[in-house]
Amino acid sequence: RSVPGGTGVEPDPAAELEEPLIVRPTSETIIWHMFGKWINSYRDLPLKVNQWANVLRWELRTRPFLRSAEFLWQEGHTAHATGEEADGFAR
């Protein structure tokens, strides 16, 4: 809910969950920050990262056996020296 005065948001005490959840930024935010630390030279390229994460859908109702609230998400992140190299890897 919004903080009175419009200075931000705060948890709604009436909507407390049995098990607290944390909303995190998208993986790109985290991965590109780390790529900046891991890549020091063109010699470090290409860099390929495979990431698995448990994700929760932001939905009130899911469909049992078809669409669960929690699922496993796989992402691939890469950094290349040139656009042509990245395009060739993606194809």
PDB file of N, CA and C in Angstrom:
ATOM      1  N   ARG A   1       0.842  -1.178   0.000  1.00  0.00           N
ATOM      2  CA  ARG A   1       0.000   0.000   0.000  1.00  0.00           C
ATOM      3  C   ARG A   1       0.883   1.236   0.000  1.00  0.00           C
ATOM      4  N   SER A   2       0.326   2.349  -0.431  1.00  0.00           N
ATOM      5  CA  SER A   2       1.090   3.599  -0.492  1.00  0.00           C
ATOM      6  C   SER A   2       1.266   4.181   0.901  1.00  0.00           C
ATOM      7  N   VAL A   3       2.425   4.766   1.106  1.00  0.00           N
ATOM      8  CA  VAL A   3       2.704   5.447   2.367  1.00  0.00           C
ATOM      9  C   VAL A   3       1.974   6.786   2.331  1.00  0.00           C
ATOM     10  N   PRO A   4       1.298   7.155   3.414  1.00  0.00           N
ATOM     11  CA  PRO A   4       0.655   8.472   3.434  1.00  0.00           C
ATOM     12  C   PRO A   4       1.660   9.576   3.110  1.00  0.00           C
ATOM     13  N   GLY A   5       1.257  10.482   2.269  1.00  0.00           N
ATOM     14  CA  GLY A   5       2.161  11.549   1.844  1.00  0.00           C
ATOM     15  C   GLY A   5       2.848  11.241   0.527  1.00  0.00           C
ATOM     16  N   GLY A   6       2.637  10.021  -0.007  1.00  0.00           N
ATOM     17  CA  GLY A   6       3.184   9.660  -1.311  1.00  0.00           C
ATOM     18  C   GLY A   6       4.686   9.491  -1.347  1.00  0.00           C
ATOM     19  N   THR A   7       5.302   9.077  -0.239  1.00  0.00           N
ATOM     20  CA  THR A   7       6.764   8.944  -0.210  1.00  0.00           C
ATOM     21  C   THR A   7       7.253   7.543  -0.518  1.00  0.00           C
ATOM     22  N   GLY A   8       6.371   6.634  -0.882  1.00  0.00           N
ATOM     23  CA  GLY A   8       6.800   5.275  -1.210  1.00  0.00           C
ATOM     24  C   GLY A   8       5.708   4.267  -0.924  1.00  0.00           C
ATOM     25  N   VAL A   9       6.122   3.015  -0.733  1.00  0.00           N
ATOM     26  CA  VAL A   9       5.181   1.939  -0.433  1.00  0.00           C
ATOM     27  C   VAL A   9       5.650   1.201   0.811  1.00  0.00           C
ATOM     28  N   GLU A  10       4.716   0.527   1.466  1.00  0.00           N
ATOM     29  CA  GLU A  10       5.030  -0.268   2.644  1.00  0.00           C
ATOM     30  C   GLU A  10       4.166  -1.515   2.641  1.00  0.00           C
ATOM     31  N   PRO A  11       4.581  -2.571   3.326  1.00  0.00           N
ATOM     32  CA  PRO A  11       3.754  -3.783   3.390  1.00  0.00           C
ATOM     33  C   PRO A  11       2.403  -3.484   4.046  1.00  0.00           C
ATOM     34  N   ASP A  12       1.377  -4.113   3.542  1.00  0.00           N
ATOM     35  CA  ASP A  12       0.039  -3.980   4.121  1.00  0.00           C
ATOM     36  C   ASP A  12      -0.097  -5.004   5.234  1.00  0.00           C
ATOM     37  N   PRO A  13      -0.232  -4.581   6.494  1.00  0.00           N
ATOM     38  CA  PRO A  13      -0.309  -5.542   7.591  1.00  0.00           C
ATOM     39  C   PRO A  13      -1.514  -6.470   7.490  1.00  0.00           C
ATOM     40  N   ALA A  14      -2.563  -6.047   6.805  1.00  0.00           N
ATOM     41  CA  ALA A  14      -3.751  -6.891   6.665  1.00  0.00           C
ATOM     42  C   ALA A  14      -3.540  -7.997   5.628  1.00  0.00           C
ATOM     43  N   ALA A  15      -2.495  -7.891   4.831  1.00  0.00           N
ATOM     44  CA  ALA A  15      -2.246  -8.871   3.775  1.00  0.00           C
ATOM     45  C   ALA A  15      -1.018  -9.726   4.082  1.00  0.00           C
ATOM     46  N   GLU A  16      -0.731  -9.929   5.337  1.00  0.00           N
ATOM     47  CA  GLU A  16       0.456 -10.701   5.733  1.00  0.00           C
ATOM     48  C   GLU A  16       0.322 -12.157   5.290  1.00  0.00           C
ATOM     49  N   LEU A  17       1.389 -12.705   4.752  1.00  0.00           N
ATOM     50  CA  LEU A  17       1.412 -14.079   4.261  1.00  0.00           C
ATOM     51  C   LEU A  17       1.948 -15.013   5.341  1.00  0.00           C
ATOM     52  N   GLU A  18       1.579 -16.292   5.245  1.00  0.00           N
ATOM     53  CA  GLU A  18       2.144 -17.282   6.166  1.00  0.00           C
ATOM     54  C   GLU A  18       3.657 -17.353   6.017  1.00  0.00           C
ATOM     55  N   GLU A  19       4.102 -17.324   4.786  1.00  0.00           N
ATOM     56  CA  GLU A  19       5.529 -17.379   4.479  1.00  0.00           C
ATOM     57  C   GLU A  19       5.879 -16.120   3.682  1.00  0.00           C
ATOM     58  N   PRO A  20       6.740 -15.253   4.202  1.00  0.00           N
ATOM     59  CA  PRO A  20       7.041 -13.999   3.497  1.00  0.00           C
ATOM     60  C   PRO A  20       7.717 -14.240   2.150  1.00  0.00           C
ATOM     61  N   LEU A  21       7.405 -13.401   1.172  1.00  0.00           N
ATOM     62  CA  LEU A  21       7.997 -13.465  -0.156  1.00  0.00           C
ATOM     63  C   LEU A  21       8.741 -12.163  -0.424  1.00  0.00           C
ATOM     64  N   ILE A  22       9.756 -12.242  -1.264  1.00  0.00           N
ATOM     65  CA  ILE A  22      10.529 -11.055  -1.618  1.00  0.00           C
ATOM     66  C   ILE A  22      10.437 -10.861  -3.127  1.00  0.00           C
ATOM     67  N   VAL A  23      10.131  -9.652  -3.553  1.00  0.00           N
ATOM     68  CA  VAL A  23      10.103  -9.320  -4.974  1.00  0.00           C
ATOM     69  C   VAL A  23      11.481  -8.779  -5.311  1.00  0.00           C
ATOM     70  N   ARG A  24      12.118  -9.384  -6.295  1.00  0.00           N
ATOM     71  CA  ARG A  24      13.462  -8.972  -6.673  1.00  0.00           C
ATOM     72  C   ARG A  24      13.441  -8.335  -8.058  1.00  0.00           C
ATOM     73  N   PRO A  25      14.476  -7.597  -8.407  1.00  0.00           N
ATOM     74  CA  PRO A  25      14.538  -7.047  -9.763  1.00  0.00           C
ATOM     75  C   PRO A  25      14.702  -8.177 -10.781  1.00  0.00           C
ATOM     76  N   THR A  26      14.510  -7.867 -12.033  1.00  0.00           N
ATOM     77  CA  THR A  26      14.686  -8.876 -13.067  1.00  0.00           C
ATOM     78  C   THR A  26      16.139  -9.345 -13.104  1.00  0.00           C
ATOM     79  N   SER A  27      16.358 -10.512 -13.654  1.00  0.00           N
ATOM     80  CA  SER A  27      17.706 -11.087 -13.690  1.00  0.00           C
ATOM     81  C   SER A  27      18.689 -10.226 -14.472  1.00  0.00           C
ATOM     82  N   GLU A  28      18.208  -9.531 -15.490  1.00  0.00           N
ATOM     83  CA  GLU A  28      19.117  -8.708 -16.287  1.00  0.00           C
ATOM     84  C   GLU A  28      19.816  -7.672 -15.418  1.00  0.00           C
ATOM     85  N   THR A  29      19.097  -7.110 -14.470  1.00  0.00           N
ATOM     86  CA  THR A  29      19.679  -6.106 -13.576  1.00  0.00           C
ATOM     87  C   THR A  29      20.855  -6.697 -12.814  1.00  0.00           C
ATOM     88  N   ILE A  30      20.680  -7.889 -12.304  1.00  0.00           N
ATOM     89  CA  ILE A  30      21.718  -8.537 -11.502  1.00  0.00           C
ATOM     90  C   ILE A  30      22.848  -9.055 -12.383  1.00  0.00           C
ATOM     91  N   ILE A  31      22.495  -9.735 -13.480  1.00  0.00           N
ATOM     92  CA  ILE A  31      23.509 -10.344 -14.354  1.00  0.00           C
ATOM     93  C   ILE A  31      24.406  -9.283 -14.977  1.00  0.00           C
ATOM     94  N   TRP A  32      23.846  -8.195 -15.501  1.00  0.00           N
ATOM     95  CA  TRP A  32      24.696  -7.192 -16.151  1.00  0.00           C
ATOM     96  C   TRP A  32      25.593  -6.493 -15.151  1.00  0.00           C
ATOM     97  N   HIS A  33      25.138  -6.333 -13.911  1.00  0.00           N
ATOM     98  CA  HIS A  33      26.011  -5.794 -12.866  1.00  0.00           C
ATOM     99  C   HIS A  33      27.215  -6.731 -12.663  1.00  0.00           C
ATOM    100  N   MET A  34      26.951  -8.034 -12.605  1.00  0.00           N
ATOM    101  CA  MET A  34      28.033  -9.004 -12.404  1.00  0.00           C
ATOM    102  C   MET A  34      28.915  -9.121 -13.646  1.00  0.00           C
ATOM    103  N   PHE A  35      28.330  -9.033 -14.853  1.00  0.00           N
ATOM    104  CA  PHE A  35      29.154  -9.056 -16.062  1.00  0.00           C
ATOM    105  C   PHE A  35      30.182  -7.922 -15.999  1.00  0.00           C
ATOM    106  N   GLY A  36      29.784  -6.771 -15.479  1.00  0.00           N
ATOM    107  CA  GLY A  36      30.711  -5.651 -15.354  1.00  0.00           C
ATOM    108  C   GLY A  36      31.887  -5.976 -14.447  1.00  0.00           C
ATOM    109  N   LYS A  37      31.691  -6.845 -13.487  1.00  0.00           N
ATOM    110  CA  LYS A  37      32.766  -7.264 -12.584  1.00  0.00           C
ATOM    111  C   LYS A  37      33.591  -8.407 -13.175  1.00  0.00           C
ATOM    112  N   TRP A  38      32.933  -9.306 -13.901  1.00  0.00           N
ATOM    113  CA  TRP A  38      33.607 -10.497 -14.423  1.00  0.00           C
ATOM    114  C   TRP A  38      34.385 -10.235 -15.702  1.00  0.00           C
ATOM    115  N   ILE A  39      33.962  -9.285 -16.515  1.00  0.00           N
ATOM    116  CA  ILE A  39      34.591  -9.039 -17.816  1.00  0.00           C
ATOM    117  C   ILE A  39      35.571  -7.880 -17.685  1.00  0.00           C
ATOM    118  N   ASN A  40      36.852  -8.175 -17.836  1.00  0.00           N
ATOM    119  CA  ASN A  40      37.891  -7.148 -17.752  1.00  0.00           C
ATOM    120  C   ASN A  40      38.563  -6.883 -19.088  1.00  0.00           C
ATOM    121  N   SER A  41      38.364  -7.796 -20.044  1.00  0.00           N
ATOM    122  CA  SER A  41      39.041  -7.685 -21.329  1.00  0.00           C
ATOM    123  C   SER A  41      38.257  -8.488 -22.366  1.00  0.00           C
ATOM    124  N   TYR A  42      38.528  -8.222 -23.632  1.00  0.00           N
ATOM    125  CA  TYR A  42      37.907  -9.019 -24.692  1.00  0.00           C
ATOM    126  C   TYR A  42      38.285 -10.485 -24.555  1.00  0.00           C
ATOM    127  N   ARG A  43      39.390 -10.756 -23.853  1.00  0.00           N
ATOM    128  CA  ARG A  43      39.815 -12.146 -23.661  1.00  0.00           C
ATOM    129  C   ARG A  43      38.842 -12.921 -22.764  1.00  0.00           C
ATOM    130  N   ASP A  44      38.021 -12.207 -22.005  1.00  0.00           N
ATOM    131  CA  ASP A  44      37.035 -12.853 -21.139  1.00  0.00           C
ATOM    132  C   ASP A  44      35.753 -13.220 -21.892  1.00  0.00           C
ATOM    133  N   LEU A  45      35.721 -12.875 -23.167  1.00  0.00           N
ATOM    134  CA  LEU A  45      34.513 -13.113 -23.974  1.00  0.00           C
ATOM    135  C   LEU A  45      34.692 -14.306 -24.893  1.00  0.00           C
ATOM    136  N   PRO A  46      33.657 -15.000 -25.294  1.00  0.00           N
ATOM    137  CA  PRO A  46      32.291 -14.784 -24.824  1.00  0.00           C
ATOM    138  C   PRO A  46      32.095 -15.322 -23.409  1.00  0.00           C
ATOM    139  N   LEU A  47      31.172 -14.721 -22.699  1.00  0.00           N
ATOM    140  CA  LEU A  47      30.793 -15.178 -21.367  1.00  0.00           C
ATOM    141  C   LEU A  47      29.356 -15.669 -21.440  1.00  0.00           C
ATOM    142  N   LYS A  48      29.143 -16.903 -21.007  1.00  0.00           N
ATOM    143  CA  LYS A  48      27.812 -17.515 -21.092  1.00  0.00           C
ATOM    144  C   LYS A  48      27.389 -17.985 -19.705  1.00  0.00           C
ATOM    145  N   VAL A  49      26.221 -17.569 -19.269  1.00  0.00           N
ATOM    146  CA  VAL A  49      25.711 -17.919 -17.941  1.00  0.00           C
ATOM    147  C   VAL A  49      24.347 -18.574 -18.095  1.00  0.00           C
ATOM    148  N   ASN A  50      24.195 -19.729 -17.476  1.00  0.00           N
ATOM    149  CA  ASN A  50      22.908 -20.417 -17.439  1.00  0.00           C
ATOM    150  C   ASN A  50      22.364 -20.273 -16.023  1.00  0.00           C
ATOM    151  N   GLN A  51      21.149 -19.757 -15.889  1.00  0.00           N
ATOM    152  CA  GLN A  51      20.589 -19.497 -14.569  1.00  0.00           C
ATOM    153  C   GLN A  51      19.233 -20.180 -14.417  1.00  0.00           C
ATOM    154  N   TRP A  52      19.048 -20.824 -13.274  1.00  0.00           N
ATOM    155  CA  TRP A  52      17.766 -21.419 -12.914  1.00  0.00           C
ATOM    156  C   TRP A  52      17.256 -20.703 -11.673  1.00  0.00           C
ATOM    157  N   ALA A  53      15.959 -20.419 -11.629  1.00  0.00           N
ATOM    158  CA  ALA A  53      15.385 -19.747 -10.458  1.00  0.00           C
ATOM    159  C   ALA A  53      13.947 -20.212 -10.253  1.00  0.00           C
ATOM    160  N   ASN A  54      13.551 -20.302  -9.005  1.00  0.00           N
ATOM    161  CA  ASN A  54      12.145 -20.556  -8.691  1.00  0.00           C
ATOM    162  C   ASN A  54      11.411 -19.224  -8.785  1.00  0.00           C
ATOM    163  N   VAL A  55      10.299 -19.217  -9.496  1.00  0.00           N
ATOM    164  CA  VAL A  55       9.549 -17.990  -9.744  1.00  0.00           C
ATOM    165  C   VAL A  55       8.110 -18.193  -9.286  1.00  0.00           C
ATOM    166  N   LEU A  56       7.529 -17.132  -8.754  1.00  0.00           N
ATOM    167  CA  LEU A  56       6.120 -17.158  -8.371  1.00  0.00           C
ATOM    168  C   LEU A  56       5.339 -16.249  -9.299  1.00  0.00           C
ATOM    169  N   ARG A  57       4.199 -16.724  -9.752  1.00  0.00           N
ATOM    170  CA  ARG A  57       3.321 -15.886 -10.577  1.00  0.00           C
ATOM    171  C   ARG A  57       2.604 -14.888  -9.684  1.00  0.00           C
ATOM    172  N   TRP A  58       2.416 -13.697 -10.197  1.00  0.00           N
ATOM    173  CA  TRP A  58       1.704 -12.661  -9.474  1.00  0.00           C
ATOM    174  C   TRP A  58       0.233 -12.740  -9.883  1.00  0.00           C
ATOM    175  N   GLU A  59      -0.434 -13.787  -9.420  1.00  0.00           N
ATOM    176  CA  GLU A  59      -1.841 -14.020  -9.765  1.00  0.00           C
ATOM    177  C   GLU A  59      -2.611 -14.419  -8.518  1.00  0.00           C
ATOM    178  N   LEU A  60      -3.870 -14.035  -8.464  1.00  0.00           N
ATOM    179  CA  LEU A  60      -4.709 -14.453  -7.342  1.00  0.00           C
ATOM    180  C   LEU A  60      -5.161 -15.896  -7.495  1.00  0.00           C
ATOM    181  N   ARG A  61      -5.483 -16.284  -8.722  1.00  0.00           N
ATOM    182  CA  ARG A  61      -5.971 -17.645  -8.959  1.00  0.00           C
ATOM    183  C   ARG A  61      -5.134 -18.306 -10.052  1.00  0.00           C
ATOM    184  N   THR A  62      -4.720 -19.510  -9.775  1.00  0.00           N
ATOM    185  CA  THR A  62      -4.008 -20.287 -10.794  1.00  0.00           C
ATOM    186  C   THR A  62      -4.910 -21.445 -11.205  1.00  0.00           C
ATOM    187  N   ARG A  63      -4.494 -22.200 -12.198  1.00  0.00           N
ATOM    188  CA  ARG A  63      -5.286 -23.331 -12.679  1.00  0.00           C
ATOM    189  C   ARG A  63      -4.549 -24.615 -12.347  1.00  0.00           C
ATOM    190  N   PRO A  64      -5.044 -25.363 -11.370  1.00  0.00           N
ATOM    191  CA  PRO A  64      -4.355 -26.595 -10.970  1.00  0.00           C
ATOM    192  C   PRO A  64      -4.062 -27.505 -12.165  1.00  0.00           C
ATOM    193  N   PHE A  65      -2.901 -28.099 -12.155  1.00  0.00           N
ATOM    194  CA  PHE A  65      -2.400 -29.024 -13.185  1.00  0.00           C
ATOM    195  C   PHE A  65      -2.062 -28.329 -14.496  1.00  0.00           C
ATOM    196  N   LEU A  66      -2.476 -27.092 -14.675  1.00  0.00           N
ATOM    197  CA  LEU A  66      -2.165 -26.374 -15.911  1.00  0.00           C
ATOM    198  C   LEU A  66      -1.205 -25.208 -15.676  1.00  0.00           C
ATOM    199  N   ARG A  67      -1.434 -24.497 -14.588  1.00  0.00           N
ATOM    200  CA  ARG A  67      -0.673 -23.273 -14.347  1.00  0.00           C
ATOM    201  C   ARG A  67      -0.524 -23.080 -12.842  1.00  0.00           C
ATOM    202  N   SER A  68       0.579 -23.539 -12.299  1.00  0.00           N
ATOM    203  CA  SER A  68       0.784 -23.433 -10.854  1.00  0.00           C
ATOM    204  C   SER A  68       1.341 -22.053 -10.497  1.00  0.00           C
ATOM    205  N   ALA A  69       1.292 -21.720  -9.230  1.00  0.00           N
ATOM    206  CA  ALA A  69       1.788 -20.422  -8.777  1.00  0.00           C
ATOM    207  C   ALA A  69       3.318 -20.364  -8.823  1.00  0.00           C
ATOM    208  N   GLU A  70       3.987 -21.484  -8.525  1.00  0.00           N
ATOM    209  CA  GLU A  70       5.447 -21.512  -8.499  1.00  0.00           C
ATOM    210  C   GLU A  70       5.959 -22.434  -9.602  1.00  0.00           C
ATOM    211  N   PHE A  71       6.996 -21.991 -10.285  1.00  0.00           N
ATOM    212  CA  PHE A  71       7.578 -22.828 -11.333  1.00  0.00           C
ATOM    213  C   PHE A  71       9.069 -22.541 -11.456  1.00  0.00           C
ATOM    214  N   LEU A  72       9.771 -23.427 -12.130  1.00  0.00           N
ATOM    215  CA  LEU A  72      11.210 -23.296 -12.339  1.00  0.00           C
ATOM    216  C   LEU A  72      11.453 -22.570 -13.660  1.00  0.00           C
ATOM    217  N   TRP A  73      12.273 -21.534 -13.632  1.00  0.00           N
ATOM    218  CA  TRP A  73      12.520 -20.675 -14.791  1.00  0.00           C
ATOM    219  C   TRP A  73      13.992 -20.780 -15.161  1.00  0.00           C
ATOM    220  N   GLN A  74      14.261 -20.985 -16.451  1.00  0.00           N
ATOM    221  CA  GLN A  74      15.640 -21.051 -16.931  1.00  0.00           C
ATOM    222  C   GLN A  74      15.912 -19.848 -17.818  1.00  0.00           C
ATOM    223  N   GLU A  75      17.066 -19.240 -17.613  1.00  0.00           N
ATOM    224  CA  GLU A  75      17.472 -18.105 -18.439  1.00  0.00           C
ATOM    225  C   GLU A  75      18.909 -18.310 -18.895  1.00  0.00           C
ATOM    226  N   GLY A  76      19.192 -17.840 -20.078  1.00  0.00           N
ATOM    227  CA  GLY A  76      20.562 -17.826 -20.570  1.00  0.00           C
ATOM    228  C   GLY A  76      20.984 -16.387 -20.816  1.00  0.00           C
ATOM    229  N   HIS A  77      22.153 -16.001 -20.337  1.00  0.00           N
ATOM    230  CA  HIS A  77      22.687 -14.652 -20.525  1.00  0.00           C
ATOM    231  C   HIS A  77      24.069 -14.789 -21.140  1.00  0.00           C
ATOM    232  N   THR A  78      24.337 -13.995 -22.174  1.00  0.00           N
ATOM    233  CA  THR A  78      25.646 -14.059 -22.825  1.00  0.00           C
ATOM    234  C   THR A  78      26.181 -12.655 -23.089  1.00  0.00           C
ATOM    235  N   ALA A  79      27.474 -12.546 -23.163  1.00  0.00           N
ATOM    236  CA  ALA A  79      28.136 -11.302 -23.564  1.00  0.00           C
ATOM    237  C   ALA A  79      29.182 -11.673 -24.613  1.00  0.00           C
ATOM    238  N   HIS A  80      29.207 -10.922 -25.710  1.00  0.00           N
ATOM    239  CA  HIS A  80      30.094 -11.224 -26.842  1.00  0.00           C
ATOM    240  C   HIS A  80      30.889  -9.991 -27.242  1.00  0.00           C
ATOM    241  N   ALA A  81      31.965 -10.188 -27.945  1.00  0.00           N
ATOM    242  CA  ALA A  81      32.830  -9.094 -28.387  1.00  0.00           C
ATOM    243  C   ALA A  81      32.180  -8.261 -29.484  1.00  0.00           C
ATOM    244  N   THR A  82      31.385  -8.910 -30.335  1.00  0.00           N
ATOM    245  CA  THR A  82      30.761  -8.189 -31.456  1.00  0.00           C
ATOM    246  C   THR A  82      29.298  -8.598 -31.595  1.00  0.00           C
ATOM    247  N   GLY A  83      28.549  -7.768 -32.264  1.00  0.00           N
ATOM    248  CA  GLY A  83      27.159  -8.072 -32.555  1.00  0.00           C
ATOM    249  C   GLY A  83      27.037  -9.287 -33.462  1.00  0.00           C
ATOM    250  N   GLU A  84      27.971  -9.435 -34.390  1.00  0.00           N
ATOM    251  CA  GLU A  84      27.934 -10.569 -35.304  1.00  0.00           C
ATOM    252  C   GLU A  84      28.149 -11.889 -34.540  1.00  0.00           C
ATOM    253  N   GLU A  85      29.066 -11.865 -33.580  1.00  0.00           N
ATOM    254  CA  GLU A  85      29.319 -13.061 -32.783  1.00  0.00           C
ATOM    255  C   GLU A  85      28.072 -13.420 -31.965  1.00  0.00           C
ATOM    256  N   ALA A  86      27.431 -12.432 -31.385  1.00  0.00           N
ATOM    257  CA  ALA A  86      26.220 -12.671 -30.596  1.00  0.00           C
ATOM    258  C   ALA A  86      25.105 -13.213 -31.483  1.00  0.00           C
ATOM    259  N   ASP A  87      24.959 -12.640 -32.674  1.00  0.00           N
ATOM    260  CA  ASP A  87      23.921 -13.103 -33.593  1.00  0.00           C
ATOM    261  C   ASP A  87      24.192 -14.535 -34.039  1.00  0.00           C
ATOM    262  N   GLY A  88      25.444 -14.849 -34.325  1.00  0.00           N
ATOM    263  CA  GLY A  88      25.789 -16.224 -34.734  1.00  0.00           C
ATOM    264  C   GLY A  88      25.532 -17.218 -33.621  1.00  0.00           C
ATOM    265  N   PHE A  89      25.768 -16.829 -32.369  1.00  0.00           N
ATOM    266  CA  PHE A  89      25.525 -17.710 -31.243  1.00  0.00           C
ATOM    267  C   PHE A  89      24.028 -17.955 -31.051  1.00  0.00           C
ATOM    268  N   ALA A  90      23.233 -16.914 -31.294  1.00  0.00           N
ATOM    269  CA  ALA A  90      21.784 -17.002 -31.065  1.00  0.00           C
ATOM    270  C   ALA A  90      21.082 -17.846 -32.122  1.00  0.00           C
ATOM    271  N   ARG A  91      21.694 -18.016 -33.265  1.00  0.00           N
ATOM    272  CA  ARG A  91      21.015 -18.746 -34.352  1.00  0.00           C
ATOM    273  C   ARG A  91      21.306 -20.188 -34.261  1.00  0.00           C
TER     274      ARG A  91
END
